[in-house]
Amino acid sequence: MLLYALRRLLLALPLLIGITFVSFLVIHLAPGDPVELQTGDPSIESSAQAQKMLRELYGLDQPLHRQYWNWLTRIVRLDFGRSFAPDGRPVIQKISERLPVTLLLNVIELLVIIALAIPIGVLSATRQHSLFDKVTTVFVFVGFATPDFWLALLLMMLFGVQLGWLPISGLRSLNWEYLSFWKQHLDFVAHLLLPVIVATFGGLAGLSRYMRQSMLEVVRQDYIQSARAKGLAERVVIRKHALRNALLPIVTILALSLPGLIGGSVIVESIFAIPGMGQLMVQAVFARDYPVIMGNLVIVATLTLLANLVADLAYGFVDPRIRLAGRRSR
Amino acid sequence: MSRLADRRFATVVLALALLALAGCAGEPDGPGEAAASTPAKPAYGDVFVEPILGNISGLIPQLTNDMISSQVSSLIYSGLVDLDDHSRFVPALAESWDFGADCRSLTFRLRKNVRWHDGKPFTAADVLFTHAALVHPKTPTARRDDFAAVESIEAPDPYTVHVRYAKPYARALMSWATAMLPAHLLRTWVEQGKLREAPQHWTHPVGTGPYKFEEIRSGEKVALKANPDYFAGRPYLSRVVYRVIPSQATIFLELKAHGLDSAGLMRGLTALQYTRQTEYPAFRKAYAKYRYPASQYTYLGLNMKDPRFADRRVRRAFAHAINKQELIDGVLLGLGREATGPYKPGTWVHSPNVARFPYDLAKARTLLAEAGWTEKNAEGLLVKDGKPFTFELLTNQGNEERKKVAEIVQASLRELGVGVEIRVLEWASFIKEYVKKRRFEALVLGWAIGEDPDQYAIWHSSKTGPDDLNHVSFQNAEVDELLERGRTACRREDRVQYYHRIQEILAAEQAYVFLFFRDALPVVARRIRGVEVGPNGLTYEFARWYVPRGEQRYTAD
C-alpha cells in the first residue's frame, strides 16, 4: 500500500511538470499581454520606452522557453514570484490572504451539501416514484437551474433590505473590531449565511442525483435480495448493506471535488463582496497576470493529482475488491 | 483639501490634461434637495463608508493607473498645488508660485511646519526627491514625461524650489499637483529600482494629506483615519472606510439598507437608478442626489482615410441627421448635455460659439446630394458609381450605452438612405486589431478628458500613425499650429484663444460627430453636511465634510 502510494507520487511529478508546461504555453499564447493591457489603453500616451521597461521588469523580453525555465527553477524552490499587477506583491502572499475564506466557505458548503444530498438521494431511491421523490426531484432541479446571482439578489433584498435581519455583503460588520468575542463570531456567521445558502442550493442537485442513482443500482443487486430474503429488517438492509455500497462512487466524486475547494465561485464572491480566490483568479486572467495565474494553477494541479491518489487509496480502503485486484495486476 | 474629483481623469487619461472649468455649476436635484446642506454646527467624529468596485493596486499614486487607487491615495498625499472644484489652481504644499517671464521657469515657496504622517518635516528636499524618483529609469510610472521636461530643479533653501524647463511647458504647474513622496523613507527603494516593493506602496504609505493610512484588508476594505496635524486643518470625519464591493447591484442594495454613505463619489448611480429606482420617500430622506457633467464625451468617429468620409459635407450631413437630444433622452434618460466639441460645456476652455448642427433631415439630404449621393437603389440606399452607401459601425462590448448609440445612429442614417451595420467587439481586440490598425470605417467611442486642454495627441496631424490617438486621421494645418502654440503657452488668457479657435474648426469640420457629455450622478447620505457640488465634482472639500454631533452614526473616534 505504502509502496503503491509512493510509486503514484513519483509518477505524478512528470505529469505535474507537463501540466505546468502546457498551461504556461497556452497562457502566453493567448492574445494580449500584461504590458499591453497596462499601457495599451488608447487614452494613455505610453511611450515605447515605458513598455520596454515593463517588459524587462517582468522578464517578458526573453524567449518563451527561457521564461518557462526561469519560472520552473523558481517554483521548485517554492518561489511563486511577484504579481504583474501594479502592486507587485508576492504571489504567495496574494493567494494566502484569499485562500482561507474560500476554503472555509467551500468546506461549509460541501458539508451542508453532503448532509442534505445523501439523505435526499437515499430517500428518493428507496421511495422511487413516491410524492417525496417527485417533490425533491423538482426542488433540486429548480436549485440547479436557478442562476446564483438572481437568487442571491432576491435573498439580499428580502433578508437584507426588507426585513433587515442579515447583513447584505462582506465578511464582517464595520464595527467588528469593537464587538465582544462572541458577537464577532455571530457577526461572521450572519455574514456567511446567505452565501452558503445560495451556493448550497445550486450544488444540491448533482450529489443528490448521483446518490439516488447509485442507490437505485445497488438495491437491484442480488446481495440485497438475499439480505431481504434472510429476513433482515428493511432499515438494516438499506443502512448496512445498500448504503455502504452505494456510497462508493460518491467517495470518488467527493475526492475529486477537493481541488475545487480552493477555486472560489466568482459569481457568489462578487455579489456578496467576499474577497476569495474566485475574484483573484478572474482579475488575474483579465490582467494577464501570469505569475498569479500560474501560482494558482500549480496549487490546483497538485491538489487534483493528490485528490486522485486519495480517491484511489480511499476506494481501495472502502472496497477490498479493488485493493486485491490492484495487487494482482502488478 | 482633497483632490478626488480632479484626480480621476488625470490618472485615467494622461494624453489630455487640464480641463479647467468655470461657471457650469453642478445642480443638486430639485429645489428641496439642497436642504442636505442645512447649516448645523460642524463636529468631529463619525465614519464615511464609501464603496469601491475593486481592490486598490497600490498606494504610491504615480505607480498606479486606476481610478480606485488614485481615489484612495488622493486623501493620503498632497501635491504642491491643488485644483479646486472649479479647476482653479489653489495652494497646497506650496504657499505660492511664480512663472518667469519666458514661461520656462517656475518658483514655488513651500508652506512651513508641514509634517509627514510619521512626524518628519516636509521640505524642498522631498520635492527634489519626488522629481528624481519619477525620472529614475527604473521607476515604472506613466508620469515620467511631465518630469523629464524639467531641465533643472534646485532648492536654494528648504522652503524654495526653482524649476526650469528646456522649453515652455503648458502642463508645468499642473504636473506639480502630483503627490509628493517622502524622501526619508523611499530614497533607497528608488535607488535600487524597487520602488514598487517598498512597504509604503502597500501597507505603510506616508503622505502629508488629510487622512492617514490605518488598515488594508485585501479585497475587503481600506481604512483611513483623520490626520489631526493636516496643514489645512484637521478633517471632521474621523475615518473613511472604502469597502470593496465588486457588484454594482450589491452596492445599490447596500445603499438601500443604509450600509453605505454614497454610491461611489466618483461614479454614482446609473440614469435608471437616479430617475426611477430611488424616487421613493425613504431614499430621498436618507440621501441627497447630485448631478454634474462628467468629464467624458461620446462621439461618432468617421475614418477620413475612407474617401466618402474625407468629404466634409458627408460628415456634416450625418451631424444633421442625428438628433442629439433624442440620443440623450433615449440613452441617458435625459441626464446629459449635447457635445459641440471636445471640451466640457461651461468650462473656461469651452467655446459656445461654434457651428451647430440641429436635427434637419432636409439639410442632410441636400448636403449628401452636393457630395454626389443622388441616386437610390431598389433597397432605398444611396448609390454613387454603382456602389451603395453602406458602412460598418464598430463599438466595444460591455458598454450598453455605446451599443444603444450605435443603434440610434443606424436608424437615423437609414432615414437618409445610408446603410449601417453594427459590430460589437471585445475591447482588447477592438483597440488592437481595428482602431490601432485603422481597419474601421466608423466607430462609436468616448474620451475621458483630463484637466489640461492640450489635445495634441488626438488632433495633430503628426499623430495619425498606427499607435497614435488620431485614429480618424484628421488633418488640418491651422489646428496643428494652434495645438503647438497651446501647449507651449503658460498663461490661461493666451491659451484660451487657441483652444476656442480649435473648437470652431473641429465643429465646422465635424472632425468627429460629437454626441454628448453624460452627467455624473452621485448620492451622499444626508447626515453628511458641507457637501458642495462644483462643475468638477463634489470631493474637493472632503476634509470639510462633517456630521452634526446628534446625527453621528458610528461612535469610533
Short mmCIF file of N, CA, C and O in Angstrom, two decimals, chain A residues 36-38 40 42-45 53-54 57-58 82-89 93 97-98 153 156-157 160-161 168-172 174 176-178 269-273 275 279, chain B residues 12-15 49 55 57 63 65 137 139-140 196-197 201-202 215 217-221 241 243-247 249-250 253-254 256-257 427 431-432 436 447 457 463 469 554 556:
data_model
loop_
_atom_site.label_atom_id
_atom_site.label_comp_id
_atom_site.label_asym_id
_atom_site.label_seq_id
_atom_site.Cartn_x
_atom_site.Cartn_y
_atom_site.Cartn_z
N GLU A 36 0.88 45.31 -22.45
CA GLU A 36 -0.03 45.99 -23.36
C GLU A 36 -1.30 46.43 -22.63
O GLU A 36 -1.82 47.51 -22.84
N LEU A 37 -1.78 45.55 -21.73
CA LEU A 37 -3.01 45.89 -21.02
C LEU A 37 -2.79 47.04 -20.06
O LEU A 37 -3.68 47.82 -19.79
N GLN A 38 -1.56 47.13 -19.52
CA GLN A 38 -1.31 48.21 -18.57
C GLN A 38 -1.02 49.53 -19.27
O GLN A 38 -1.27 50.58 -18.72
N GLY A 40 -1.58 49.92 -22.86
CA GLY A 40 -2.14 49.98 -24.21
C GLY A 40 -3.46 50.71 -24.32
O GLY A 40 -4.02 50.82 -25.37
N PRO A 42 -5.88 53.25 -25.18
CA PRO A 42 -5.65 54.28 -26.18
C PRO A 42 -5.68 55.68 -25.58
O PRO A 42 -5.22 56.64 -26.18
N SER A 43 -6.22 55.82 -24.39
CA SER A 43 -6.28 57.17 -23.82
C SER A 43 -5.03 57.48 -23.01
O SER A 43 -4.88 58.55 -22.47
N ILE A 44 -4.14 56.52 -22.90
CA ILE A 44 -2.87 56.81 -22.22
C ILE A 44 -1.78 56.84 -23.27
O ILE A 44 -1.60 55.90 -24.02
N GLU A 45 -1.06 57.93 -23.28
CA GLU A 45 0.01 58.05 -24.25
C GLU A 45 1.24 57.39 -23.65
O GLU A 45 1.96 57.99 -22.87
N MET A 53 10.51 48.98 -20.63
CA MET A 53 10.95 48.86 -19.25
C MET A 53 10.12 47.83 -18.48
O MET A 53 10.66 47.00 -17.76
N LEU A 54 8.80 47.87 -18.70
CA LEU A 54 7.94 46.92 -18.01
C LEU A 54 8.24 45.50 -18.47
O LEU A 54 8.28 44.56 -17.68
N LEU A 57 11.20 44.36 -16.76
CA LEU A 57 10.89 44.15 -15.34
C LEU A 57 10.22 42.79 -15.14
O LEU A 57 10.51 42.06 -14.20
N TYR A 58 9.31 42.44 -16.04
CA TYR A 58 8.58 41.19 -15.90
C TYR A 58 9.32 40.01 -16.52
O TYR A 58 8.85 38.88 -16.45
N ARG A 82 6.54 37.50 -8.16
CA ARG A 82 5.72 38.66 -7.83
C ARG A 82 4.67 38.89 -8.89
O ARG A 82 4.89 38.65 -10.07
N SER A 83 3.53 39.37 -8.44
CA SER A 83 2.42 39.65 -9.34
C SER A 83 2.81 40.73 -10.35
O SER A 83 3.60 41.61 -10.05
N PHE A 84 2.24 40.65 -11.55
CA PHE A 84 2.48 41.66 -12.57
C PHE A 84 1.58 42.89 -12.37
O PHE A 84 1.70 43.87 -13.06
N ALA A 85 0.63 42.78 -11.45
CA ALA A 85 -0.25 43.93 -11.19
C ALA A 85 0.61 45.07 -10.63
O ALA A 85 1.70 44.81 -10.11
N PRO A 86 0.12 46.32 -10.73
CA PRO A 86 0.94 47.43 -10.27
C PRO A 86 1.33 47.32 -8.79
O PRO A 86 2.29 47.95 -8.36
N ASP A 87 0.61 46.53 -8.00
CA ASP A 87 1.01 46.42 -6.60
C ASP A 87 2.29 45.60 -6.46
O ASP A 87 3.01 45.75 -5.48
N GLY A 88 2.59 44.75 -7.46
CA GLY A 88 3.84 43.99 -7.46
C GLY A 88 4.07 43.15 -6.22
O GLY A 88 5.21 42.92 -5.82
N ARG A 89 3.00 42.67 -5.59
CA ARG A 89 3.19 41.91 -4.36
C ARG A 89 3.49 40.45 -4.66
O ARG A 89 3.16 39.93 -5.72
N GLN A 93 1.72 35.64 -1.20
CA GLN A 93 1.02 36.49 -0.23
C GLN A 93 -0.41 36.76 -0.71
O GLN A 93 -1.36 36.69 0.05
N GLU A 97 -3.75 35.23 1.37
CA GLU A 97 -4.73 36.05 2.08
C GLU A 97 -6.15 35.79 1.56
O GLU A 97 -7.12 36.13 2.23
N ARG A 98 -6.24 35.17 0.39
CA ARG A 98 -7.57 34.88 -0.18
C ARG A 98 -8.04 33.47 0.15
O ARG A 98 -9.23 33.20 0.20
N LEU A 153 -29.51 37.95 -5.19
CA LEU A 153 -30.08 39.30 -5.11
C LEU A 153 -31.44 39.27 -4.43
O LEU A 153 -31.76 40.14 -3.61
N MET A 156 -30.90 38.78 -0.76
CA MET A 156 -30.35 40.01 -0.17
C MET A 156 -31.44 41.06 0.00
O MET A 156 -31.50 41.76 1.01
N MET A 157 -32.32 41.13 -1.00
CA MET A 157 -33.39 42.12 -0.92
C MET A 157 -34.34 41.79 0.21
O MET A 157 -34.74 42.67 0.97
N GLY A 160 -31.94 41.34 3.69
CA GLY A 160 -31.08 42.48 3.98
C GLY A 160 -31.82 43.81 3.97
O GLY A 160 -31.70 44.61 4.89
N VAL A 161 -32.59 44.04 2.89
CA VAL A 161 -33.21 45.35 2.76
C VAL A 161 -34.59 45.38 3.41
O VAL A 161 -34.86 46.22 4.27
N ILE A 168 -25.94 42.36 4.16
CA ILE A 168 -26.06 42.10 2.73
C ILE A 168 -24.78 41.55 2.13
O ILE A 168 -24.80 40.60 1.37
N SER A 169 -23.67 42.16 2.48
CA SER A 169 -22.44 41.74 1.82
C SER A 169 -21.25 41.87 2.75
O SER A 169 -21.35 42.44 3.83
N GLY A 170 -20.13 41.35 2.31
CA GLY A 170 -18.90 41.43 3.08
C GLY A 170 -18.77 40.26 4.05
O GLY A 170 -19.60 39.35 4.06
N LEU A 171 -17.72 40.30 4.85
CA LEU A 171 -17.46 39.22 5.79
C LEU A 171 -17.64 39.65 7.23
O LEU A 171 -17.88 38.84 8.12
N ARG A 172 -17.47 40.95 7.46
CA ARG A 172 -17.55 41.44 8.83
C ARG A 172 -18.26 42.79 8.81
O ARG A 172 -18.17 43.52 7.85
N LEU A 174 -18.71 46.71 10.00
CA LEU A 174 -17.68 47.74 10.10
C LEU A 174 -17.18 47.92 11.53
O LEU A 174 -16.06 48.30 11.77
N TRP A 176 -16.73 45.59 13.65
CA TRP A 176 -16.32 44.26 14.07
C TRP A 176 -15.25 44.32 15.16
O TRP A 176 -15.32 43.61 16.16
N GLU A 177 -14.27 45.19 14.97
CA GLU A 177 -13.17 45.28 15.94
C GLU A 177 -13.66 45.62 17.33
O GLU A 177 -13.00 45.32 18.32
N TYR A 178 -14.82 46.25 17.41
CA TYR A 178 -15.28 46.73 18.72
C TYR A 178 -16.27 45.76 19.37
O TYR A 178 -16.78 46.03 20.45
N GLU A 269 -18.89 35.19 -4.94
CA GLU A 269 -17.93 36.09 -4.31
C GLU A 269 -18.15 37.54 -4.71
O GLU A 269 -18.06 38.45 -3.89
N SER A 270 -18.43 37.78 -5.99
CA SER A 270 -18.61 39.16 -6.43
C SER A 270 -19.87 39.76 -5.83
O SER A 270 -19.86 40.88 -5.34
N ILE A 271 -20.96 39.00 -5.89
CA ILE A 271 -22.22 39.55 -5.41
C ILE A 271 -22.16 39.83 -3.91
O ILE A 271 -22.63 40.86 -3.44
N PHE A 272 -21.58 38.90 -3.15
CA PHE A 272 -21.55 39.09 -1.71
C PHE A 272 -20.28 39.83 -1.25
O PHE A 272 -20.05 39.95 -0.05
N ALA A 273 -19.51 40.31 -2.19
CA ALA A 273 -18.28 41.05 -1.85
C ALA A 273 -17.40 40.27 -0.89
O ALA A 273 -16.96 40.77 0.14
N PRO A 275 -13.87 38.49 -0.39
CA PRO A 275 -12.54 38.51 -1.02
C PRO A 275 -11.94 37.12 -1.10
O PRO A 275 -11.12 36.74 -0.29
N GLN A 279 -12.41 35.74 -7.24
CA GLN A 279 -12.17 37.10 -7.69
C GLN A 279 -10.72 37.31 -8.09
O GLN A 279 -10.42 37.92 -9.10
N VAL B 12 -6.59 58.54 -15.29
CA VAL B 12 -7.06 57.64 -16.33
C VAL B 12 -6.54 58.09 -17.68
O VAL B 12 -6.17 57.31 -18.52
N VAL B 13 -6.49 59.36 -17.87
CA VAL B 13 -6.14 59.88 -19.17
C VAL B 13 -4.99 60.82 -19.04
O VAL B 13 -5.14 61.91 -18.53
N LEU B 14 -3.87 60.40 -19.53
CA LEU B 14 -2.75 61.31 -19.44
C LEU B 14 -2.65 62.17 -20.68
O LEU B 14 -2.13 63.27 -20.68
N ALA B 15 -3.16 61.62 -21.76
CA ALA B 15 -2.98 62.30 -23.03
C ALA B 15 -3.55 63.69 -22.99
O ALA B 15 -2.97 64.65 -23.48
N VAL B 49 -18.46 55.80 4.85
CA VAL B 49 -18.29 54.48 4.21
C VAL B 49 -18.55 54.61 2.72
O VAL B 49 -19.64 54.98 2.30
N ASN B 55 -10.19 45.99 -5.81
CA ASN B 55 -9.07 46.19 -4.92
C ASN B 55 -8.23 47.37 -5.40
O ASN B 55 -8.13 47.61 -6.58
N SER B 57 -4.63 48.99 -6.27
CA SER B 57 -3.46 48.27 -6.78
C SER B 57 -2.18 48.86 -6.22
O SER B 57 -1.10 48.52 -6.68
N LEU B 63 2.57 55.13 -9.32
CA LEU B 63 2.83 53.78 -9.83
C LEU B 63 1.56 53.08 -10.30
O LEU B 63 1.61 51.99 -10.84
N ASN B 65 -2.42 53.13 -12.20
CA ASN B 65 -3.12 53.80 -13.29
C ASN B 65 -4.62 53.81 -13.09
O ASN B 65 -5.34 54.38 -13.88
N PRO B 137 15.18 55.89 -14.19
CA PRO B 137 14.83 54.98 -15.30
C PRO B 137 14.12 53.70 -14.83
O PRO B 137 13.43 53.07 -15.62
N THR B 139 11.85 53.48 -12.36
CA THR B 139 10.56 53.68 -11.72
C THR B 139 9.46 53.46 -12.74
O THR B 139 9.40 54.16 -13.75
N PRO B 140 8.61 52.47 -12.52
CA PRO B 140 7.56 52.18 -13.52
C PRO B 140 6.39 53.14 -13.40
O PRO B 140 5.37 52.82 -12.80
N ARG B 196 8.36 49.75 -6.30
CA ARG B 196 7.10 49.02 -6.15
C ARG B 196 7.10 48.07 -4.96
O ARG B 196 6.06 47.67 -4.48
N GLU B 197 8.30 47.68 -4.54
CA GLU B 197 8.36 46.72 -3.44
C GLU B 197 8.44 47.41 -2.09
O GLU B 197 8.49 46.75 -1.05
N HIS B 201 4.15 51.27 -0.49
CA HIS B 201 3.27 51.07 -1.64
C HIS B 201 2.03 50.27 -1.27
O HIS B 201 1.02 50.30 -1.96
N TRP B 202 2.12 49.54 -0.16
CA TRP B 202 1.01 48.66 0.14
C TRP B 202 0.47 48.80 1.56
O TRP B 202 -0.72 48.97 1.77
N GLU B 215 -5.48 50.80 7.81
CA GLU B 215 -5.51 49.35 7.64
C GLU B 215 -5.92 49.00 6.22
O GLU B 215 -6.71 49.71 5.61
N ARG B 217 -7.33 45.43 4.16
CA ARG B 217 -7.61 44.00 4.07
C ARG B 217 -7.90 43.76 2.60
O ARG B 217 -8.93 44.21 2.10
N SER B 218 -7.00 43.06 1.95
CA SER B 218 -7.08 42.89 0.51
C SER B 218 -8.45 42.35 0.10
O SER B 218 -8.93 41.38 0.66
N GLY B 219 -9.07 43.01 -0.86
CA GLY B 219 -10.35 42.56 -1.36
C GLY B 219 -11.50 42.87 -0.44
O GLY B 219 -12.65 42.61 -0.76
N GLU B 220 -11.22 43.42 0.74
CA GLU B 220 -12.28 43.67 1.69
C GLU B 220 -12.44 45.16 1.97
O GLU B 220 -13.50 45.73 1.74
N LYS B 221 -11.40 45.78 2.47
CA LYS B 221 -11.54 47.21 2.74
C LYS B 221 -10.20 47.90 2.90
O LYS B 221 -9.18 47.27 3.12
N VAL B 241 -13.81 54.66 5.34
CA VAL B 241 -13.65 53.24 5.06
C VAL B 241 -14.09 52.99 3.62
O VAL B 241 -15.21 53.32 3.25
N ARG B 243 -15.05 50.22 1.19
CA ARG B 243 -15.40 48.80 1.15
C ARG B 243 -15.35 48.29 -0.29
O ARG B 243 -15.93 48.90 -1.18
N VAL B 244 -14.68 47.18 -0.49
CA VAL B 244 -14.61 46.62 -1.84
C VAL B 244 -15.88 45.84 -2.12
O VAL B 244 -16.16 44.85 -1.45
N ILE B 245 -16.69 46.30 -3.06
CA ILE B 245 -17.90 45.60 -3.46
C ILE B 245 -17.91 45.54 -4.98
O ILE B 245 -18.18 46.53 -5.64
N PRO B 246 -17.58 44.38 -5.54
CA PRO B 246 -17.38 44.32 -7.00
C PRO B 246 -18.68 44.42 -7.79
O PRO B 246 -18.63 44.66 -8.99
N SER B 247 -19.82 44.18 -7.15
CA SER B 247 -21.06 44.15 -7.92
C SER B 247 -21.86 45.44 -7.72
O SER B 247 -22.16 45.84 -6.61
N ALA B 249 -24.91 45.89 -8.41
CA ALA B 249 -26.23 45.57 -7.85
C ALA B 249 -26.14 45.53 -6.33
O ALA B 249 -27.03 46.00 -5.62
N THR B 250 -25.06 44.95 -5.82
CA THR B 250 -24.89 44.86 -4.37
C THR B 250 -24.70 46.25 -3.76
O THR B 250 -25.25 46.54 -2.70
N LEU B 253 -28.05 47.74 -3.35
CA LEU B 253 -28.81 47.16 -2.23
C LEU B 253 -28.26 47.64 -0.89
O LEU B 253 -29.01 47.95 0.03
N GLU B 254 -26.94 47.70 -0.78
CA GLU B 254 -26.32 48.19 0.45
C GLU B 254 -26.75 49.64 0.71
O GLU B 254 -26.97 50.04 1.85
N LYS B 256 -29.55 51.00 -0.24
CA LYS B 256 -30.94 50.98 0.23
C LYS B 256 -31.03 50.57 1.68
O LYS B 256 -31.91 51.01 2.41
N ALA B 257 -30.11 49.69 2.11
CA ALA B 257 -30.12 49.23 3.50
C ALA B 257 -29.30 50.16 4.39
O ALA B 257 -29.04 49.84 5.54
N TRP B 427 -13.09 44.43 -26.19
CA TRP B 427 -12.28 45.65 -26.06
C TRP B 427 -10.86 45.50 -26.59
O TRP B 427 -10.42 46.29 -27.43
N ILE B 431 -9.46 47.50 -29.95
CA ILE B 431 -8.43 48.53 -29.96
C ILE B 431 -7.23 48.08 -30.79
O ILE B 431 -6.73 48.80 -31.65
N LYS B 432 -6.79 46.85 -30.55
CA LYS B 432 -5.55 46.41 -31.14
C LYS B 432 -5.69 46.13 -32.65
O LYS B 432 -4.88 46.58 -33.45
N LYS B 436 -6.26 50.66 -33.72
CA LYS B 436 -4.85 50.99 -33.94
C LYS B 436 -4.43 50.75 -35.38
O LYS B 436 -3.62 51.49 -35.93
N TRP B 447 -14.15 59.71 -25.09
CA TRP B 447 -12.90 60.16 -24.49
C TRP B 447 -13.19 60.65 -23.09
O TRP B 447 -14.16 61.35 -22.87
N ALA B 457 -2.32 65.10 -28.87
CA ALA B 457 -2.24 63.69 -29.26
C ALA B 457 -3.45 63.21 -30.04
O ALA B 457 -3.39 62.23 -30.75
N LYS B 463 -0.01 62.79 -35.48
CA LYS B 463 -0.40 61.70 -34.58
C LYS B 463 -1.34 60.70 -35.25
O LYS B 463 -2.23 60.16 -34.60
N LEU B 469 -3.16 58.41 -31.41
CA LEU B 469 -4.56 58.51 -31.00
C LEU B 469 -5.47 59.21 -32.00
O LEU B 469 -6.67 59.20 -31.86
N TYR B 554 -21.60 56.34 13.66
CA TYR B 554 -20.54 55.47 14.16
C TYR B 554 -19.80 56.24 15.24
O TYR B 554 -19.42 57.39 15.05
N ALA B 556 -16.93 55.35 16.77
CA ALA B 556 -15.47 55.20 16.78
C ALA B 556 -14.79 56.53 16.51
O ALA B 556 -15.14 57.22 15.57
#
